[in-house]
Amino acid sequence: MGKHWARQQVKQDELQDTLAKGVKWALANRQTAGIGAVASIALLLFGGLALHRWQTNKDEAWDRLGMAQALAFSGNPPAALQQVDALVQAQPGATASGFGLLLAGDMLYQEGKYQDAAARYSELLQNGSPKQLLSYALSDLTITQEALGQLDASAASARRFLDTYPDNFLAPQVHACLARVLMAQGKTDEAKATLQKIALQYPETSFAAWAQAQLAPPAPKKGNK
């Protein structure tokens, strides 16, 4: 029993160390929210949760997820994706698999593999579990569809998010995505209304500043003297 405890403690310490180092890596690679980035904040929010569950519940699913997140945080996405794939294949209905799908989607998005990322977010949404991750998955899917140029799908996902989670902290990012999509579609009036809503609902934020900049009339060109 003593040797078994020692091996478990060493493994936990290694995982904790890798996760701690990985927070810096995740922050360094996170793009600016509201300018088209997927919320890799999910990686930071749930990395500690997976570790905690792994420590308190020696379930194989949480074990795989904890290792996948450790690998992702330490800058080894291919190995992390292998862990997630094994987890989802072995226990597709497990709560940990839902966390794994979100993690995989965020990693794939960061690599520019938008189609694969969208598939992971969609799978999580179709599974409908765990419920606390669905807002993240829908927000991320909205932005990934925008990156794919699927403007109609992105607009539909954005409206679905805003109808379902109007007060969610990711709502400003989704509003911004919707505004960009509407502008790209040439729907000027709808885009303007969305930008005005952002400026009104989220004052003194980077989203409001961005929206106001988009609403500002273009500066007059200087004529030749």
Short mmCIF file of C-alpha atoms in Angstrom, two decimals:
data_model
loop_
_atom_site.label_atom_id
_atom_site.label_comp_id
_atom_site.label_asym_id
_atom_site.label_seq_id
_atom_site.Cartn_x
_atom_site.Cartn_y
_atom_site.Cartn_z
CA MET A 1 0.00 0.00 0.00
CA GLY A 2 2.85 2.38 0.82
CA LYS A 3 4.52 1.82 -2.54
CA HIS A 4 1.22 2.24 -4.34
CA TRP A 5 0.57 5.56 -2.56
CA ALA A 6 4.08 6.75 -3.39
CA ARG A 7 3.63 5.98 -7.10
CA GLN A 8 0.28 7.82 -7.12
CA GLN A 9 1.80 10.83 -5.35
CA VAL A 10 4.69 11.03 -7.80
CA LYS A 11 2.26 10.88 -10.71
CA GLN A 12 0.09 13.61 -9.16
CA ASP A 13 3.11 15.84 -8.54
CA GLU A 14 4.27 15.41 -12.15
CA LEU A 15 0.80 16.27 -13.43
CA GLN A 16 0.54 19.33 -11.18
CA ASP A 17 3.94 20.57 -12.33
CA THR A 18 3.06 20.11 -15.98
CA LEU A 19 -0.26 21.91 -15.56
CA ALA A 20 1.38 24.81 -13.73
CA LYS A 21 3.90 25.28 -16.53
CA GLY A 22 1.16 24.88 -19.09
CA VAL A 23 -0.89 27.83 -17.84
CA LYS A 24 1.85 30.14 -19.14
CA TRP A 25 1.82 28.31 -22.47
CA ALA A 26 -1.97 28.58 -22.81
CA LEU A 27 -1.97 32.28 -21.96
CA ALA A 28 0.85 32.99 -24.42
CA ASN A 29 -1.06 31.30 -27.23
CA ARG A 30 -4.50 32.67 -26.44
CA GLN A 31 -5.79 35.09 -29.07
CA THR A 32 -7.73 38.24 -28.23
CA ALA A 33 -11.37 37.52 -27.43
CA GLY A 34 -13.80 39.39 -29.62
CA ILE A 35 -11.43 39.56 -32.59
CA GLY A 36 -12.23 36.03 -33.68
CA ALA A 37 -10.55 33.80 -31.11
CA VAL A 38 -12.04 30.68 -29.63
CA ALA A 39 -12.22 30.85 -25.84
CA SER A 40 -9.23 28.80 -24.86
CA ILE A 41 -10.13 30.17 -21.45
CA ALA A 42 -11.91 26.83 -21.20
CA LEU A 43 -8.51 25.20 -20.97
CA LEU A 44 -7.64 27.33 -17.97
CA LEU A 45 -11.00 27.02 -16.26
CA PHE A 46 -11.19 23.26 -16.41
CA GLY A 47 -7.56 22.19 -16.19
CA GLY A 48 -7.67 22.37 -12.42
CA LEU A 49 -11.01 20.60 -12.31
CA ALA A 50 -9.71 17.61 -14.20
CA LEU A 51 -6.72 17.40 -11.91
CA HIS A 52 -8.94 17.62 -8.83
CA ARG A 53 -11.30 14.94 -10.09
CA TRP A 54 -8.32 12.78 -11.04
CA GLN A 55 -6.93 13.07 -7.54
CA THR A 56 -10.21 12.37 -5.76
CA ASN A 57 -11.76 9.91 -8.18
CA LYS A 58 -9.39 7.37 -9.71
CA ASP A 59 -11.79 6.85 -12.62
CA GLU A 60 -10.00 5.99 -15.84
CA ALA A 61 -11.92 8.64 -17.79
CA TRP A 62 -10.74 11.46 -15.52
CA ASP A 63 -7.25 9.98 -15.54
CA ARG A 64 -7.13 10.19 -19.34
CA LEU A 65 -8.55 13.72 -19.34
CA GLY A 66 -6.04 14.92 -16.77
CA MET A 67 -3.17 13.56 -18.83
CA ALA A 68 -4.63 15.03 -22.02
CA GLN A 69 -4.82 18.48 -20.44
CA ALA A 70 -1.32 18.16 -19.02
CA LEU A 71 -0.01 17.32 -22.49
CA ALA A 72 -1.96 20.20 -24.04
CA PHE A 73 -0.70 22.68 -21.48
CA SER A 74 2.88 21.55 -21.96
CA GLY A 75 2.67 22.15 -25.72
CA ASN A 76 2.11 18.64 -27.05
CA PRO A 77 -1.31 18.82 -28.78
CA PRO A 78 -0.90 15.63 -30.90
CA ALA A 79 -0.36 13.47 -27.83
CA ALA A 80 -3.18 15.27 -26.03
CA LEU A 81 -5.56 14.58 -28.92
CA GLN A 82 -4.62 10.91 -28.84
CA GLN A 83 -5.59 10.79 -25.17
CA VAL A 84 -8.91 12.51 -25.88
CA ASP A 85 -9.68 10.19 -28.80
CA ALA A 86 -9.01 7.17 -26.60
CA LEU A 87 -11.20 8.62 -23.86
CA VAL A 88 -14.16 9.42 -26.13
CA GLN A 89 -13.94 6.05 -27.87
CA ALA A 90 -13.76 4.09 -24.63
CA GLN A 91 -16.34 6.09 -22.63
CA PRO A 92 -18.37 8.29 -24.98
CA GLY A 93 -21.03 9.03 -22.38
CA ALA A 94 -18.65 9.97 -19.57
CA THR A 95 -18.66 13.54 -18.27
CA ALA A 96 -14.89 13.59 -18.75
CA SER A 97 -15.42 12.89 -22.45
CA GLY A 98 -17.37 16.12 -22.75
CA PHE A 99 -14.47 18.04 -21.25
CA GLY A 100 -12.18 16.19 -23.63
CA LEU A 101 -14.20 17.19 -26.68
CA LEU A 102 -14.06 20.85 -25.66
CA LEU A 103 -10.34 20.61 -25.06
CA ALA A 104 -9.79 18.90 -28.42
CA GLY A 105 -11.86 21.52 -30.23
CA ASP A 106 -9.85 24.36 -28.70
CA MET A 107 -6.55 22.71 -29.58
CA LEU A 108 -7.64 22.02 -33.17
CA TYR A 109 -8.85 25.60 -33.56
CA GLN A 110 -5.50 26.94 -32.39
CA GLU A 111 -3.85 24.76 -35.05
CA GLY A 112 -6.11 26.19 -37.75
CA LYS A 113 -7.95 22.87 -38.21
CA TYR A 114 -11.32 24.54 -38.12
CA GLN A 115 -13.36 21.75 -39.69
CA ASP A 116 -12.09 19.23 -37.14
CA ALA A 117 -12.61 21.72 -34.32
CA ALA A 118 -16.19 22.36 -35.41
CA ALA A 119 -16.84 18.61 -35.45
CA ARG A 120 -15.69 18.29 -31.80
CA TYR A 121 -17.85 21.20 -30.63
CA SER A 122 -20.83 19.83 -32.57
CA GLU A 123 -20.39 16.40 -31.04
CA LEU A 124 -20.40 17.88 -27.55
CA LEU A 125 -23.55 19.87 -28.34
CA GLN A 126 -25.27 16.81 -29.78
CA ASN A 127 -24.39 14.77 -26.69
CA GLY A 128 -25.80 17.53 -24.50
CA SER A 129 -23.57 16.64 -21.58
CA PRO A 130 -22.14 17.98 -19.39
CA LYS A 131 -24.54 20.92 -19.45
CA GLN A 132 -22.03 23.36 -17.95
CA LEU A 133 -19.91 23.06 -21.10
CA LEU A 134 -22.62 23.63 -23.70
CA SER A 135 -22.31 27.42 -23.68
CA TYR A 136 -18.57 27.11 -24.29
CA ALA A 137 -19.09 24.63 -27.11
CA LEU A 138 -21.75 26.78 -28.82
CA SER A 139 -19.68 29.95 -28.50
CA ASP A 140 -16.63 28.18 -29.89
CA LEU A 141 -18.66 26.63 -32.72
CA THR A 142 -19.99 30.07 -33.68
CA ILE A 143 -16.51 31.51 -34.04
CA THR A 144 -15.14 28.41 -35.76
CA GLN A 145 -17.92 28.55 -38.36
CA GLU A 146 -16.98 32.17 -38.95
CA ALA A 147 -13.36 31.13 -39.51
CA LEU A 148 -14.57 28.51 -42.00
CA GLY A 149 -16.49 31.16 -43.92
CA GLN A 150 -19.80 29.48 -43.03
CA LEU A 151 -21.47 32.81 -42.42
CA ASP A 152 -25.10 31.65 -42.38
CA ALA A 153 -24.28 28.82 -39.98
CA SER A 154 -22.23 31.14 -37.76
CA ALA A 155 -25.03 33.71 -37.60
CA ALA A 156 -27.54 30.97 -36.73
CA SER A 157 -25.28 29.61 -33.99
CA ALA A 158 -24.72 33.11 -32.62
CA ARG A 159 -28.45 33.78 -32.41
CA ARG A 160 -29.03 30.39 -30.81
CA PHE A 161 -26.38 31.21 -28.19
CA LEU A 162 -27.77 34.67 -27.46
CA ASP A 163 -31.31 33.33 -27.16
CA THR A 164 -30.22 30.52 -24.84
CA TYR A 165 -27.50 32.26 -22.81
CA PRO A 166 -28.24 36.01 -22.96
CA ASP A 167 -26.45 36.76 -19.68
CA ASN A 168 -23.50 34.41 -20.15
CA PHE A 169 -20.08 36.01 -19.81
CA LEU A 170 -19.27 34.79 -23.34
CA ALA A 171 -22.21 36.74 -24.80
CA PRO A 172 -20.13 39.85 -25.69
CA GLN A 173 -17.76 37.69 -27.72
CA VAL A 174 -20.68 36.07 -29.54
CA HIS A 175 -22.30 39.46 -30.20
CA ALA A 176 -19.00 40.63 -31.71
CA CYS A 177 -18.83 37.52 -33.89
CA LEU A 178 -22.39 38.10 -35.07
CA ALA A 179 -21.58 41.72 -35.93
CA ARG A 180 -18.56 40.67 -38.00
CA VAL A 181 -20.59 38.02 -39.81
CA LEU A 182 -23.38 40.48 -40.60
CA MET A 183 -20.85 42.97 -41.95
CA ALA A 184 -19.29 40.25 -44.10
CA GLN A 185 -22.76 39.38 -45.42
CA GLY A 186 -23.37 42.99 -46.34
CA LYS A 187 -26.25 43.29 -43.86
CA THR A 188 -25.25 46.78 -42.83
CA ASP A 189 -28.33 47.76 -40.85
CA GLU A 190 -28.38 44.52 -38.82
CA ALA A 191 -24.65 44.81 -38.20
CA LYS A 192 -25.05 48.40 -37.02
CA ALA A 193 -27.85 47.39 -34.64
CA THR A 194 -25.68 44.62 -33.21
CA LEU A 195 -22.73 46.98 -32.75
CA GLN A 196 -24.96 49.50 -30.99
CA LYS A 197 -26.21 46.76 -28.68
CA ILE A 198 -22.63 45.80 -27.81
CA ALA A 199 -21.70 49.41 -27.04
CA LEU A 200 -24.82 49.86 -24.89
CA GLN A 201 -24.82 46.55 -23.01
CA TYR A 202 -21.09 46.23 -22.33
CA PRO A 203 -19.84 49.78 -21.62
CA GLU A 204 -16.24 50.37 -20.62
CA THR A 205 -15.10 47.05 -22.09
CA SER A 206 -12.86 46.22 -25.01
CA PHE A 207 -15.96 44.95 -26.84
CA ALA A 208 -17.69 48.32 -26.50
CA ALA A 209 -14.56 50.15 -27.64
CA TRP A 210 -14.31 47.87 -30.68
CA ALA A 211 -18.00 48.35 -31.51
CA GLN A 212 -17.76 52.12 -31.21
CA ALA A 213 -14.74 52.10 -33.50
CA GLN A 214 -16.73 50.17 -36.09
CA LEU A 215 -19.63 52.61 -35.79
CA ALA A 216 -17.47 55.71 -36.13
CA PRO A 217 -17.63 57.36 -39.55
CA PRO A 218 -14.46 57.00 -41.60
CA ALA A 219 -12.02 59.87 -41.28
CA PRO A 220 -12.17 62.26 -44.25
CA LYS A 221 -9.34 61.91 -46.69
CA LYS A 222 -6.93 64.78 -46.78
CA GLY A 223 -7.05 66.57 -50.08
CA ASN A 224 -3.98 67.58 -51.99
CA LYS A 225 -2.93 71.13 -51.36
#
